[in-house]
Amino acid sequence: MRVVILGSGRGSNAEAILLAQQAGKLGSAQVVQIFADKPDAGILTLGPRFGVPATFLDPAPFKTKLDGAGEEHYIAAITACQPDLIVLAGFMRVIKPRFLEAFAGKVINLHPSLLPSFPGLDGIGQAFRRGVKYTGCTVHEVTAEIDGGPILDQAAVRIEESDTLESLAAKVHAAEHALLPAVIARLSEKSR
Ligand code: GAR
């Protein structure tokens, strides 16, 4: 199963996927390409470290969505990778229907809350401020509804009285680093 990862940030989840692959724990999945929409994204440093091509792809002209010329650019570059699965690992842009039609049923997203609670930006901060006792992370199929596609799996994290936003974020990220590679491994076994 050929996997393309898209990200915008530090890339700790892409790193968890690549570490799982190195440890033989990613089933038949293989990361073939990483793309970032920011030239200075930390996720790009994983390329040389893990021997995977990692490239900045210009998303212009929009700031928060992948549309127009940027969308075309991404569709062409990702199609050339012949992907079976596209993983949004901290890719902070709204995905539009044309992209989803080009890769129908192949796009999954990681979100830092127990959806359908706290969709959108800052899922961890939203849960912390609301005072819920459990939050966590979700891996779901991407549809045109933001953070609304079918849920593939979730992991729960308890929010203790002593938790700060920072300690909660660390717990949610640790849960993500276990959940996302496990979902990819499972999908790869299903697709065999
Ligand atoms: C992760 O916490 C992921 O759930 C979140 O961005 C972070 C990326 O971290 N994604 C979203 O909020 C998407 N709406 P990383 O770059 O270290 O993997």
PDB file of N, CA and C in Angstrom, residues 125-176:
ATOM      1  N   GLY A 125      -7.233  22.543  22.734  1.00  0.00           N
ATOM      2  CA  GLY A 125      -7.591  23.716  23.530  1.00  0.00           C
ATOM      3  C   GLY A 125      -9.093  23.810  23.742  1.00  0.00           C
ATOM      4  N   GLN A 126      -9.861  23.492  22.708  1.00  0.00           N
ATOM      5  CA  GLN A 126     -11.324  23.531  22.844  1.00  0.00           C
ATOM      6  C   GLN A 126     -11.793  22.588  23.950  1.00  0.00           C
ATOM      7  N   ALA A 127     -11.264  21.369  23.961  1.00  0.00           N
ATOM      8  CA  ALA A 127     -11.671  20.374  24.968  1.00  0.00           C
ATOM      9  C   ALA A 127     -11.223  20.818  26.357  1.00  0.00           C
ATOM     10  N   PHE A 128      -9.997  21.334  26.445  1.00  0.00           N
ATOM     11  CA  PHE A 128      -9.453  21.764  27.740  1.00  0.00           C
ATOM     12  C   PHE A 128     -10.310  22.882  28.330  1.00  0.00           C
ATOM     13  N   ARG A 129     -10.654  23.861  27.506  1.00  0.00           N
ATOM     14  CA  ARG A 129     -11.416  25.017  27.999  1.00  0.00           C
ATOM     15  C   ARG A 129     -12.852  24.633  28.342  1.00  0.00           C
ATOM     16  N   ARG A 130     -13.406  23.645  27.644  1.00  0.00           N
ATOM     17  CA  ARG A 130     -14.786  23.237  27.900  1.00  0.00           C
ATOM     18  C   ARG A 130     -14.908  22.450  29.193  1.00  0.00           C
ATOM     19  N   GLY A 131     -13.776  21.887  29.658  1.00  0.00           N
ATOM     20  CA  GLY A 131     -13.793  21.177  30.932  1.00  0.00           C
ATOM     21  C   GLY A 131     -14.283  19.743  30.843  1.00  0.00           C
ATOM     22  N   VAL A 132     -14.259  19.144  29.658  1.00  0.00           N
ATOM     23  CA  VAL A 132     -14.634  17.724  29.568  1.00  0.00           C
ATOM     24  C   VAL A 132     -13.578  16.883  30.305  1.00  0.00           C
ATOM     25  N   LYS A 133     -13.986  15.694  30.728  1.00  0.00           N
ATOM     26  CA  LYS A 133     -13.068  14.840  31.495  1.00  0.00           C
ATOM     27  C   LYS A 133     -12.315  13.858  30.596  1.00  0.00           C
ATOM     28  N   TYR A 134     -12.859  13.631  29.414  1.00  0.00           N
ATOM     29  CA  TYR A 134     -12.162  12.797  28.429  1.00  0.00           C
ATOM     30  C   TYR A 134     -12.102  13.525  27.096  1.00  0.00           C
ATOM     31  N   THR A 135     -10.942  13.449  26.466  1.00  0.00           N
ATOM     32  CA  THR A 135     -10.831  13.863  25.072  1.00  0.00           C
ATOM     33  C   THR A 135      -9.953  12.811  24.399  1.00  0.00           C
ATOM     34  N   GLY A 136      -9.293  13.137  23.317  1.00  0.00           N
ATOM     35  CA  GLY A 136      -8.467  12.124  22.668  1.00  0.00           C
ATOM     36  C   GLY A 136      -8.189  12.483  21.236  1.00  0.00           C
ATOM     37  N   CYS A 137      -8.212  11.480  20.373  1.00  0.00           N
ATOM     38  CA  CYS A 137      -7.912  11.722  18.967  1.00  0.00           C
ATOM     39  C   CYS A 137      -8.720  10.763  18.101  1.00  0.00           C
ATOM     40  N   THR A 138      -8.880  11.164  16.849  1.00  0.00           N
ATOM     41  CA  THR A 138      -9.727  10.437  15.906  1.00  0.00           C
ATOM     42  C   THR A 138      -9.007  10.327  14.572  1.00  0.00           C
ATOM     43  N   VAL A 139      -9.109   9.155  13.938  1.00  0.00           N
ATOM     44  CA  VAL A 139      -8.715   9.026  12.539  1.00  0.00           C
ATOM     45  C   VAL A 139      -9.987   8.751  11.751  1.00  0.00           C
ATOM     46  N   HIS A 140     -10.208   9.568  10.718  1.00  0.00           N
ATOM     47  CA  HIS A 140     -11.456   9.428   9.957  1.00  0.00           C
ATOM     48  C   HIS A 140     -11.216   9.600   8.471  1.00  0.00           C
ATOM     49  N   GLU A 141     -12.134   9.067   7.686  1.00  0.00           N
ATOM     50  CA  GLU A 141     -12.092   9.298   6.246  1.00  0.00           C
ATOM     51  C   GLU A 141     -12.444  10.754   5.991  1.00  0.00           C
ATOM     52  N   VAL A 142     -11.818  11.334   4.988  1.00  0.00           N
ATOM     53  CA  VAL A 142     -12.081  12.740   4.684  1.00  0.00           C
ATOM     54  C   VAL A 142     -13.215  12.830   3.668  1.00  0.00           C
ATOM     55  N   THR A 143     -14.211  13.632   4.003  1.00  0.00           N
ATOM     56  CA  THR A 143     -15.306  13.955   3.088  1.00  0.00           C
ATOM     57  C   THR A 143     -15.373  15.477   2.997  1.00  0.00           C
ATOM     58  N   ALA A 144     -16.326  15.968   2.224  1.00  0.00           N
ATOM     59  CA  ALA A 144     -16.427  17.421   2.050  1.00  0.00           C
ATOM     60  C   ALA A 144     -16.846  18.120   3.345  1.00  0.00           C
ATOM     61  N   GLU A 145     -17.387  17.366   4.289  1.00  0.00           N
ATOM     62  CA  GLU A 145     -17.769  17.970   5.572  1.00  0.00           C
ATOM     63  C   GLU A 145     -16.546  18.009   6.483  1.00  0.00           C
ATOM     64  N   ILE A 146     -16.166  19.184   6.955  1.00  0.00           N
ATOM     65  CA  ILE A 146     -14.926  19.317   7.726  1.00  0.00           C
ATOM     66  C   ILE A 146     -14.982  18.466   8.995  1.00  0.00           C
ATOM     67  N   ASP A 147     -13.984  17.574   9.145  1.00  0.00           N
ATOM     68  CA  ASP A 147     -13.879  16.674  10.302  1.00  0.00           C
ATOM     69  C   ASP A 147     -15.131  15.828  10.490  1.00  0.00           C
ATOM     70  N   GLY A 148     -15.882  15.591   9.403  1.00  0.00           N
ATOM     71  CA  GLY A 148     -17.174  14.923   9.532  1.00  0.00           C
ATOM     72  C   GLY A 148     -17.260  13.551   8.887  1.00  0.00           C
ATOM     73  N   GLY A 149     -16.187  13.058   8.292  1.00  0.00           N
ATOM     74  CA  GLY A 149     -16.258  11.780   7.571  1.00  0.00           C
ATOM     75  C   GLY A 149     -16.338  10.592   8.515  1.00  0.00           C
ATOM     76  N   PRO A 150     -16.630   9.401   7.963  1.00  0.00           N
ATOM     77  CA  PRO A 150     -16.747   8.191   8.771  1.00  0.00           C
ATOM     78  C   PRO A 150     -15.508   7.951   9.649  1.00  0.00           C
ATOM     79  N   ILE A 151     -15.775   7.620  10.909  1.00  0.00           N
ATOM     80  CA  ILE A 151     -14.690   7.440  11.879  1.00  0.00           C
ATOM     81  C   ILE A 151     -14.088   6.045  11.730  1.00  0.00           C
ATOM     82  N   LEU A 152     -12.763   5.990  11.602  1.00  0.00           N
ATOM     83  CA  LEU A 152     -12.067   4.698  11.481  1.00  0.00           C
ATOM     84  C   LEU A 152     -11.640   4.172  12.849  1.00  0.00           C
ATOM     85  N   ASP A 153     -11.152   5.075  13.722  1.00  0.00           N
ATOM     86  CA  ASP A 153     -10.785   4.651  15.079  1.00  0.00           C
ATOM     87  C   ASP A 153     -10.537   5.886  15.945  1.00  0.00           C
ATOM     88  N   GLN A 154     -10.584   5.663  17.248  1.00  0.00           N
ATOM     89  CA  GLN A 154     -10.352   6.748  18.202  1.00  0.00           C
ATOM     90  C   GLN A 154      -9.572   6.220  19.398  1.00  0.00           C
ATOM     91  N   ALA A 155      -8.891   7.134  20.099  1.00  0.00           N
ATOM     92  CA  ALA A 155      -8.259   6.786  21.378  1.00  0.00           C
ATOM     93  C   ALA A 155      -8.628   7.875  22.381  1.00  0.00           C
ATOM     94  N   ALA A 156      -8.981   7.458  23.585  1.00  0.00           N
ATOM     95  CA  ALA A 156      -9.425   8.413  24.610  1.00  0.00           C
ATOM     96  C   ALA A 156      -8.273   8.745  25.563  1.00  0.00           C
ATOM     97  N   VAL A 157      -8.325   9.968  26.057  1.00  0.00           N
ATOM     98  CA  VAL A 157      -7.335  10.457  27.024  1.00  0.00           C
ATOM     99  C   VAL A 157      -8.117  11.108  28.160  1.00  0.00           C
ATOM    100  N   ARG A 158      -7.807  10.761  29.417  1.00  0.00           N
ATOM    101  CA  ARG A 158      -8.513  11.384  30.543  1.00  0.00           C
ATOM    102  C   ARG A 158      -7.864  12.729  30.888  1.00  0.00           C
ATOM    103  N   ILE A 159      -8.685  13.734  31.123  1.00  0.00           N
ATOM    104  CA  ILE A 159      -8.155  15.034  31.557  1.00  0.00           C
ATOM    105  C   ILE A 159      -8.215  15.085  33.079  1.00  0.00           C
ATOM    106  N   GLU A 160      -7.055  15.087  33.703  1.00  0.00           N
ATOM    107  CA  GLU A 160      -6.977  15.120  35.169  1.00  0.00           C
ATOM    108  C   GLU A 160      -7.045  16.571  35.655  1.00  0.00           C
ATOM    109  N   GLU A 161      -7.446  16.740  36.933  1.00  0.00           N
ATOM    110  CA  GLU A 161      -7.481  18.080  37.544  1.00  0.00           C
ATOM    111  C   GLU A 161      -6.122  18.773  37.405  1.00  0.00           C
ATOM    112  N   SER A 162      -5.062  17.982  37.505  1.00  0.00           N
ATOM    113  CA  SER A 162      -3.711  18.554  37.505  1.00  0.00           C
ATOM    114  C   SER A 162      -3.221  18.895  36.095  1.00  0.00           C
ATOM    115  N   ASP A 163      -3.966  18.512  35.067  1.00  0.00           N
ATOM    116  CA  ASP A 163      -3.483  18.755  33.706  1.00  0.00           C
ATOM    117  C   ASP A 163      -3.469  20.240  33.355  1.00  0.00           C
ATOM    118  N   THR A 164      -2.441  20.634  32.643  1.00  0.00           N
ATOM    119  CA  THR A 164      -2.389  21.956  32.020  1.00  0.00           C
ATOM    120  C   THR A 164      -2.632  21.731  30.529  1.00  0.00           C
ATOM    121  N   LEU A 165      -2.805  22.813  29.798  1.00  0.00           N
ATOM    122  CA  LEU A 165      -2.979  22.667  28.351  1.00  0.00           C
ATOM    123  C   LEU A 165      -1.775  21.929  27.757  1.00  0.00           C
ATOM    124  N   GLU A 166      -0.594  22.242  28.291  1.00  0.00           N
ATOM    125  CA  GLU A 166       0.625  21.629  27.753  1.00  0.00           C
ATOM    126  C   GLU A 166       0.677  20.128  28.068  1.00  0.00           C
ATOM    127  N   SER A 167       0.331  19.766  29.305  1.00  0.00           N
ATOM    128  CA  SER A 167       0.403  18.332  29.651  1.00  0.00           C
ATOM    129  C   SER A 167      -0.676  17.559  28.906  1.00  0.00           C
ATOM    130  N   LEU A 168      -1.835  18.185  28.717  1.00  0.00           N
ATOM    131  CA  LEU A 168      -2.896  17.519  27.947  1.00  0.00           C
ATOM    132  C   LEU A 168      -2.452  17.333  26.493  1.00  0.00           C
ATOM    133  N   ALA A 169      -1.867  18.366  25.924  1.00  0.00           N
ATOM    134  CA  ALA A 169      -1.411  18.258  24.525  1.00  0.00           C
ATOM    135  C   ALA A 169      -0.416  17.099  24.392  1.00  0.00           C
ATOM    136  N   ALA A 170       0.478  16.967  25.364  1.00  0.00           N
ATOM    137  CA  ALA A 170       1.471  15.881  25.303  1.00  0.00           C
ATOM    138  C   ALA A 170       0.770  14.524  25.337  1.00  0.00           C
ATOM    139  N   LYS A 171      -0.272  14.404  26.162  1.00  0.00           N
ATOM    140  CA  LYS A 171      -0.991  13.115  26.246  1.00  0.00           C
ATOM    141  C   LYS A 171      -1.741  12.816  24.952  1.00  0.00           C
ATOM    142  N   VAL A 172      -2.370  13.847  24.386  1.00  0.00           N
ATOM    143  CA  VAL A 172      -3.117  13.626  23.126  1.00  0.00           C
ATOM    144  C   VAL A 172      -2.135  13.254  22.015  1.00  0.00           C
ATOM    145  N   HIS A 173      -0.994  13.930  21.967  1.00  0.00           N
ATOM    146  CA  HIS A 173      -0.032  13.609  20.905  1.00  0.00           C
ATOM    147  C   HIS A 173       0.482  12.172  21.062  1.00  0.00           C
ATOM    148  N   ALA A 174       0.741  11.756  22.299  1.00  0.00           N
ATOM    149  CA  ALA A 174       1.206  10.369  22.511  1.00  0.00           C
ATOM    150  C   ALA A 174       0.138   9.386  22.014  1.00  0.00           C
ATOM    151  N   ALA A 175      -1.127   9.703  22.280  1.00  0.00           N
ATOM    152  CA  ALA A 175      -2.217   8.821  21.813  1.00  0.00           C
ATOM    153  C   ALA A 175      -2.260   8.807  20.285  1.00  0.00           C
ATOM    154  N   GLU A 176      -2.051   9.957  19.675  1.00  0.00           N
ATOM    155  CA  GLU A 176      -2.039  10.034  18.199  1.00  0.00           C
ATOM    156  C   GLU A 176      -0.926   9.179  17.615  1.00  0.00           C
TER     157      GLU A 176
END
